[in-house]
Amino acid sequence: MANIVHVLTTSAQRYPDRTAVRHAGRRTSYRELREQAARFGSALLRRGLEPGDRVALFLPNCGQYLTALFGAWYAGLVAVPMNAKLAGPEVAVILGDSGARALVHGAPAAPLVAGLGLTGEAGLHTVQVDVGAPGGDDFDRLLAEGDPGLAPAEVAPDDLAWLFYTSGTTGRPKGAQLTHRNLTVMTWTLLADVCAYTPDDIALHIAPLSHGSGLYALGAIARGTDNLIYDGGGFDPAAVLDLIARERVTVLAFLVPTMIVRLLAVEGKPDTGSLRCAVYGGAPIHVEHSRAMIERFGPVFVQIYGQGESPMTVTYLNHATAPDAPLDSAGVAHPGIEVSILDADDRPVPAGEEGEVCVRGDVVMRGYWNNPDATARALRGGWLHTGDIGRIDERGVLFLLDRSSDVIISGGANIYPREVEEALVQHPAVAEVVVFGVPDETWGENVVAAVVPATTPPPPEGELISFSTTHIASFKKPKKIIYLEALPKSAYGKVLRREARRLVLADD
């Protein structure tokens, strides 16, 4: 079966009475999850949606999320997950661009949804979810309308399954078209290289299901795993560690590096010995933090590198199976995924030389939704051009240097913000740091570092600048240090380098 929903239907057949999802004190078995997904998809078809139509999921993490996600696929519909923290204008852009026919949203978002004015003439069906236990809301009424005997829709491998909207930090978000084939291959690579889920695992979902945690839930569902959805509201690192200890969590489905940094800052050491796998990615992690996380939690971490256009799947670094791998690397390519470093003319460069990281294989998107020009640029020559600068050594290990658009050119020399950040974060008074360039009439650009201090008062600016030169060449050192209470971050926890730069320039 080409339909990615098979990961659920197969597990419902094999493990019908095992717990599939836990949230807010409510347990859903695999039999129940399959039935609810069939009801959800059937009800939307009865309301006039047709296979290929888009269903937007504007939900916080909750038990109903996976029902809606798999329910869309059951009916041959396309899921359009959106982060629950998006503002009204951002939601409106995605709904308009995707042409969504249905919107599933949480009860707290009802005023925002009503203010969009997209229902009625636009033909948008809205379904409100009261997150948590059932309470007779729109979602439960929708399930009551549906047929639990609905057969999974017949789809082709390259039919669209998930419309993944990029964060839009450089402009309007683009919808990466992820097919059933893309998601299937992603799931295979997860189970083969990243985390071999079992029915005895308890996977904790902390990060948004609209992003990495939702994508990697597919592997957990495929193996009959118990998916525990964190319901603590905002990310509370102490509460997360207590939950791991109390529930004997074995897998952290997906973390971003900022979450790891906050976990490391928690005083005391709850028992996290049950952990056997913790997946992280979505942004670079500094080597100092990598060392600290392995020392604190053990070699249970697996770093993944990918992007929405190649979901979670380009390279991986498994600290358990490759304990001697360089911590500043992104690991090696998954089998069946080709990674090459190309120059400005799209020609391969020799091992060890820098260029753009390019990818091809069955995990690469089929293109951007309604954006042929962006598709042609991104997929030229048959390769996905990631926009990341990196190098591959003679062993096939990938080292990421920076985004091509973030490289600082000062006095004619290329300076990669990450290497400056790696130097500064080793200072004990630096909790977080982001580095960027600002215009300079003489040098073209100057290096500036925005720092969240770990001490009060923060260290003198000159101390940090001098400290950096013990790790990097003097021409790469920051010319200025700016102290901030917190770094600007996206709804997914990724540090927004451009926003930090904008804040600094606005203050000058």
XYZ file of C-alpha atoms in Angstrom:
508
model
C 0.000 0.000 0.000
C 1.454 3.359 -1.023
C -0.660 5.289 1.492
C 1.454 6.263 4.526
C -1.594 5.479 6.689
C -0.432 1.850 6.466
C 1.926 2.463 9.403
C -1.204 2.834 11.547
C -3.404 0.154 9.998
C -0.628 -2.424 10.286
C 0.025 -1.645 13.946
C -3.706 -1.677 14.720
C -3.789 -5.200 13.304
C -0.695 -6.362 15.194
C -1.107 -4.489 18.493
C -4.836 -3.657 18.769
C -4.954 -3.352 22.549
C -1.639 -1.623 23.138
C -1.656 2.069 23.961
C -1.026 4.221 20.920
C -1.469 7.714 22.386
C -1.549 9.152 25.890
C -2.461 12.722 26.691
C -4.131 14.548 29.585
C -4.911 11.305 31.395
C -6.592 9.742 28.366
C -5.338 6.563 26.676
C -6.152 5.571 23.113
C -5.369 2.061 21.895
C -4.167 1.256 18.406
C -7.569 -0.240 17.594
C -9.264 2.980 18.767
C -6.818 5.249 16.930
C -7.389 3.402 13.651
C -11.148 3.562 14.115
C -11.103 7.267 14.991
C -8.872 8.059 12.007
C -11.282 6.220 9.694
C -14.236 8.101 11.208
C -12.465 11.454 10.837
C -11.630 10.877 7.174
C -15.056 9.475 6.387
C -16.831 12.437 7.980
C -14.815 14.959 5.953
C -15.620 13.097 2.748
C -19.303 13.173 3.684
C -19.018 16.944 4.142
C -17.933 17.312 0.542
C -14.145 17.097 0.629
C -12.518 15.038 -2.101
C -9.219 13.124 -2.218
C -6.383 15.569 -2.731
C -8.098 18.384 -0.808
C -6.062 19.989 1.960
C -6.876 19.786 5.683
C -5.129 22.375 7.863
C -4.237 21.309 11.418
C -3.920 24.360 13.662
C -3.633 22.476 16.931
C -1.386 22.390 19.969
C 0.049 19.013 20.890
C -2.853 16.802 21.951
C -4.235 13.304 21.614
C -6.560 14.345 18.801
C -3.640 15.520 16.657
C -2.634 12.067 15.448
C -6.284 11.145 14.853
C -6.669 14.131 12.514
C -3.309 13.541 10.813
C -3.934 9.881 10.032
C -7.611 10.579 9.375
C -6.695 12.932 6.559
C -4.543 10.241 4.950
C -7.224 7.604 5.480
C -9.456 9.629 3.162
C -6.713 10.467 0.651
C -6.603 14.073 1.862
C -3.490 16.199 2.353
C -2.431 17.301 5.841
C -1.281 20.906 6.281
C 0.132 21.088 9.828
C 0.621 24.589 11.238
C 2.350 25.584 14.452
C -0.241 26.514 17.079
C 1.761 29.654 17.952
C 1.295 31.304 14.558
C -0.391 34.686 14.432
C -3.580 35.360 12.483
C -1.912 36.838 9.378
C 0.481 33.867 9.195
C -2.410 31.416 9.428
C -4.314 33.320 6.751
C -1.347 33.159 4.352
C -1.012 29.375 4.715
C -4.756 28.747 4.432
C -4.964 30.947 1.369
C -1.902 29.531 -0.342
C -2.799 25.899 0.334
C -6.466 26.337 -0.579
C -7.408 24.301 2.495
C -10.983 22.969 2.538
C -11.011 22.179 6.255
C -9.398 23.681 9.344
C -9.060 21.769 12.610
C -8.219 24.123 15.478
C -8.054 24.236 19.253
C -10.758 25.979 21.262
C -8.444 28.828 22.401
C -7.833 29.706 18.735
C -11.548 30.173 18.008
C -11.442 34.021 18.181
C -8.400 34.092 15.883
C -10.091 31.768 13.386
C -13.320 33.779 13.484
C -11.342 36.950 12.774
C -9.868 35.506 9.588
C -13.181 35.731 7.755
C -12.352 32.677 5.652
C -15.453 30.605 6.300
C -18.783 30.866 4.502
C -18.183 31.873 0.909
C -14.670 30.430 0.979
C -16.161 27.013 1.732
C -13.805 26.318 4.638
C -15.095 23.707 7.085
C -13.916 24.410 10.635
C -13.645 21.778 13.353
C -12.998 22.913 16.913
C -11.141 20.650 19.333
C -11.414 20.949 23.108
C -7.969 19.567 23.822
C -7.916 16.802 26.420
C -10.784 14.548 27.449
C -13.820 14.333 25.133
C -16.481 16.909 25.804
C -18.999 16.866 22.982
C -17.088 19.392 20.910
C -17.006 19.691 17.109
C -14.299 17.058 16.880
C -16.286 14.412 18.745
C -19.409 15.210 16.764
C -17.385 14.843 13.573
C -16.130 11.426 14.657
C -19.692 10.352 15.454
C -20.666 11.145 11.852
C -17.918 9.022 10.339
C -17.732 5.387 9.278
C -15.161 3.296 11.205
C -15.180 0.801 8.328
C -13.813 3.253 5.765
C -11.121 1.578 3.666
C -7.839 3.486 3.321
C -7.786 5.544 0.143
C -5.850 4.229 -2.817
C -3.051 6.671 -3.614
C 0.018 6.667 -5.825
C 3.451 6.835 -4.164
C 4.047 10.343 -5.500
C 0.667 11.724 -4.451
C 0.833 14.578 -1.977
C 0.481 13.655 1.729
C 1.897 16.518 3.842
C 2.224 20.163 2.813
C 5.104 21.402 4.954
C 5.308 25.187 5.149
C 8.730 26.645 5.757
C 9.167 29.148 8.558
C 9.221 32.096 6.188
C 12.147 33.860 7.887
C 13.287 35.151 4.489
C 9.845 36.011 3.138
C 6.479 34.364 2.617
C 6.484 30.705 3.627
C 6.731 28.121 0.877
C 4.834 24.829 0.947
C 7.168 21.865 0.474
C 5.179 19.044 -1.112
C 5.918 15.819 0.748
C 4.550 12.710 -0.896
C 3.545 9.345 0.528
C 6.840 8.029 -0.854
C 8.802 10.783 0.919
C 7.189 9.996 4.266
C 7.592 6.247 3.825
C 11.308 6.532 3.037
C 11.762 8.960 5.924
C 10.149 6.403 8.251
C 12.394 3.602 6.992
C 15.532 5.657 7.582
C 14.339 6.635 11.051
C 13.821 3.018 12.066
C 17.048 1.826 10.424
C 19.521 4.542 11.443
C 18.072 6.802 14.109
C 15.820 4.910 16.514
C 14.565 1.348 16.128
C 11.274 1.788 17.982
C 9.668 -1.258 19.620
C 6.226 -1.940 21.142
C 7.846 -1.701 24.585
C 9.060 1.867 24.067
C 7.469 4.963 25.550
C 8.115 7.908 23.246
C 7.719 11.385 24.713
C 6.620 14.127 22.317
C 7.695 17.561 23.554
C 8.331 19.497 20.346
C 5.387 20.464 18.104
C 3.644 17.614 16.316
C 3.251 20.039 13.411
C 6.980 19.669 12.773
C 9.688 17.172 13.708
C 7.887 15.310 16.458
C 4.901 14.687 14.197
C 7.066 13.457 11.353
C 8.944 11.100 13.639
C 5.723 9.885 15.240
C 5.239 7.875 12.048
C 8.077 5.524 12.996
C 6.731 5.134 16.513
C 3.234 4.340 15.233
C 4.713 1.861 12.741
C 6.241 -0.156 15.585
C 3.348 -0.097 18.053
C 5.034 2.336 20.444
C 3.263 4.159 23.291
C 3.248 7.874 22.349
C 3.130 10.097 25.427
C 2.262 13.692 24.521
C 3.621 16.327 26.868
C 0.827 18.505 28.160
C 2.692 20.973 30.331
C 1.814 23.994 28.216
C 5.101 25.780 27.582
C 8.341 23.836 27.726
C 9.277 23.350 31.394
C 12.630 21.516 31.501
C 12.343 20.482 35.168
C 8.842 19.086 34.581
C 10.061 17.215 31.488
C 12.879 15.560 33.431
C 10.456 14.596 36.207
C 8.076 13.129 33.614
C 10.873 11.062 32.085
C 11.733 9.677 35.514
C 8.123 9.043 36.569
C 6.925 7.397 33.333
C 10.223 5.639 32.545
C 10.326 7.252 29.119
C 12.665 5.426 26.736
C 12.669 7.755 23.696
C 12.579 11.520 23.301
C 10.978 11.701 19.867
C 12.484 15.037 18.873
C 14.220 17.989 20.539
C 15.715 21.201 19.235
C 19.100 22.299 20.640
C 17.585 25.117 22.705
C 15.561 22.506 24.608
C 18.726 20.550 25.349
C 20.446 23.674 26.659
C 17.523 24.291 29.012
C 17.497 20.671 30.190
C 21.193 20.932 31.009
C 20.538 24.017 33.159
C 18.138 22.191 35.511
C 19.593 21.716 38.978
C 19.419 18.259 40.478
C 19.476 15.010 38.548
C 16.165 13.153 38.218
C 16.574 9.523 37.171
C 16.650 9.490 33.380
C 18.305 6.098 33.136
C 15.351 4.691 31.198
C 16.294 6.789 28.151
C 17.849 4.820 25.316
C 17.335 7.281 22.458
C 16.904 11.043 22.181
C 16.633 12.592 18.723
C 17.618 16.194 18.148
C 18.027 18.546 15.196
C 16.394 21.487 13.475
C 19.357 23.796 14.141
C 23.090 23.486 14.865
C 24.180 22.535 18.374
C 27.405 23.866 19.813
C 30.115 21.329 20.607
C 30.263 22.462 24.226
C 26.593 21.602 24.624
C 27.074 18.262 22.820
C 29.767 17.259 25.302
C 27.613 18.340 28.242
C 24.522 16.441 27.087
C 26.466 13.200 26.594
C 28.114 13.578 30.000
C 24.773 14.284 31.679
C 22.493 11.772 29.922
C 24.865 9.279 28.305
C 25.426 8.462 24.615
C 21.704 8.154 23.888
C 21.529 11.095 21.500
C 21.122 10.951 17.735
C 21.532 14.141 15.726
C 19.614 14.366 12.488
C 20.122 16.840 9.661
C 17.425 17.602 7.146
C 14.952 20.312 6.281
C 11.296 20.567 5.378
C 12.168 19.900 1.752
C 13.901 16.641 2.731
C 12.045 15.849 5.942
C 14.409 15.035 8.794
C 16.487 12.916 6.441
C 19.829 13.855 4.958
C 22.516 12.764 7.447
C 22.613 11.420 10.987
C 25.102 11.240 13.849
C 24.393 8.437 16.328
C 26.467 9.020 19.453
C 25.902 5.425 20.620
C 27.043 3.662 17.442
C 29.679 6.244 16.465
C 31.183 7.375 19.801
C 34.349 8.682 18.137
C 32.568 10.753 15.484
C 33.477 14.454 15.504
C 30.972 16.348 17.643
C 31.103 19.313 15.274
C 29.886 17.177 12.368
C 26.413 16.324 11.059
C 27.348 12.679 10.587
C 26.967 10.581 7.452
C 24.290 10.208 4.795
C 21.522 7.667 5.218
C 21.773 4.716 2.810
C 19.958 5.600 -0.396
C 20.383 9.345 0.170
C 23.041 11.068 -1.923
C 24.770 14.143 -0.527
C 27.189 16.203 -2.582
C 29.022 19.491 -2.130
C 28.622 21.670 -5.223
C 30.269 24.951 -6.162
C 28.577 28.087 -7.493
C 28.358 26.471 -10.954
C 26.797 23.301 -9.509
C 29.953 21.258 -9.996
C 31.168 18.780 -7.341
C 34.141 19.955 -5.287
C 36.945 17.708 -3.965
C 36.689 16.166 -0.500
C 37.355 18.703 2.219
C 36.464 21.760 0.131
C 33.526 24.020 0.922
C 30.383 24.488 -1.132
C 26.618 24.134 -1.019
C 25.156 20.972 0.496
C 22.957 19.305 -2.124
C 20.789 16.205 -1.751
C 18.924 13.753 -3.939
C 16.929 10.613 -3.254
C 13.391 9.421 -2.600
C 13.039 11.616 0.455
C 13.352 14.917 -1.455
C 10.115 16.853 -1.966
C 8.444 16.910 -5.357
C 8.556 20.732 -5.366
C 6.973 23.812 -3.805
C 3.215 24.219 -3.888
C 2.127 26.712 -6.564
C 5.660 28.081 -6.882
C 7.364 26.790 -10.048
C 10.122 29.417 -9.987
C 11.209 28.512 -6.443
C 10.944 24.824 -7.350
C 13.203 25.270 -10.380
C 15.817 27.079 -8.285
C 15.746 24.561 -5.435
C 15.748 21.399 -7.575
C 17.965 22.464 -10.462
C 20.070 19.704 -11.949
C 18.091 17.060 -10.103
C 19.555 18.041 -6.716
C 17.868 19.727 -3.777
C 19.963 22.822 -3.074
C 19.721 23.261 0.691
C 21.274 26.720 0.948
C 23.637 25.352 3.607
C 27.405 25.666 3.282
C 29.416 22.604 4.225
C 32.175 20.184 3.393
C 32.484 16.396 3.287
C 35.723 14.740 4.377
C 37.306 11.678 2.832
C 35.262 9.381 5.129
C 31.964 10.855 3.943
C 31.339 12.840 7.142
C 29.423 16.082 6.600
C 30.433 19.270 8.381
C 27.965 22.159 8.236
C 29.444 25.627 8.273
C 26.451 27.936 7.926
C 23.588 29.059 5.752
C 24.930 30.601 2.563
C 22.940 33.747 3.303
C 24.462 34.044 6.813
C 28.137 34.066 5.830
C 29.842 37.286 6.969
C 32.270 38.841 4.488
C 34.679 41.143 6.304
C 37.712 42.564 4.574
C 37.209 40.063 1.756
C 37.346 37.056 4.096
C 34.469 34.642 4.682
C 33.583 34.265 8.346
C 31.086 31.622 9.403
C 28.944 32.702 12.368
C 28.865 29.192 13.778
C 32.620 29.003 14.352
C 32.509 32.304 16.261
C 29.573 31.013 18.299
C 31.463 27.792 19.061
C 34.322 29.889 20.458
C 32.164 32.169 22.604
C 29.889 29.508 24.061
C 32.884 27.880 25.756
C 33.093 30.856 28.131
C 31.341 29.926 31.394
C 29.457 33.232 31.468
C 27.775 32.598 28.088
C 24.437 30.760 28.185
C 23.416 31.304 24.540
C 24.876 33.234 21.638
C 24.068 34.121 18.055
C 26.519 35.821 15.691
C 25.823 37.905 12.578
C 27.294 40.621 10.403
C 26.409 44.320 10.348
C 27.382 46.807 7.625
C 30.718 48.591 7.912
C 32.044 51.201 5.483
C 35.649 50.031 5.783
C 35.395 46.253 6.118
C 32.099 45.586 4.374
C 30.726 43.836 7.459
C 31.691 43.572 11.107
C 31.098 40.582 13.348
C 28.608 41.148 16.181
C 27.577 38.650 18.864
C 24.295 38.776 20.777
C 24.805 36.953 24.081
C 22.466 35.742 26.811
C 24.725 35.868 29.889
C 24.829 33.035 32.405
C 26.052 35.336 35.178
C 24.971 38.595 36.797
C 26.535 40.966 36.058
C 27.647 39.800 32.610
C 31.371 39.773 31.831
C 32.954 42.869 30.286
C 32.691 42.995 26.509
C 36.475 42.999 26.117
C 36.794 39.801 28.143
C 34.581 37.842 25.769
C 36.219 39.301 22.663
C 39.651 38.430 23.994
C 38.470 34.958 25.019
C 37.245 34.213 21.510
C 40.720 34.751 20.049
C 42.030 31.788 22.051
C 39.869 29.583 19.811
C 39.619 31.403 16.467
C 41.754 33.704 14.355
C 41.752 37.318 15.457
C 40.142 38.542 12.205
C 37.069 36.432 13.046
C 36.541 37.846 16.536
C 33.401 39.885 17.235
C 33.878 43.623 17.135
C 30.923 44.111 19.441
C 29.043 42.131 22.119
C 25.366 42.861 22.764
C 23.688 41.397 25.863
C 20.074 40.248 25.611
C 17.735 38.683 28.151
C 16.714 36.065 25.575
C 17.480 35.313 21.946
C 14.620 35.691 19.473
C 13.321 32.265 18.476
C 10.787 30.857 16.055
C 7.680 28.972 17.112
C 9.764 25.795 16.779
C 12.526 27.011 19.083
C 15.054 27.852 16.361
C 17.193 30.939 17.009
C 16.324 33.689 14.529
C 19.653 35.140 13.465
C 18.096 37.754 11.204
C 15.714 38.933 13.919
C 18.597 39.342 16.378
C 20.445 41.334 13.737
C 17.378 43.499 13.154
C 17.058 44.226 16.865
C 20.681 45.288 17.104
C 20.516 47.502 14.030
C 17.309 49.113 15.309
C 19.088 50.094 18.531
C 22.029 51.721 16.759
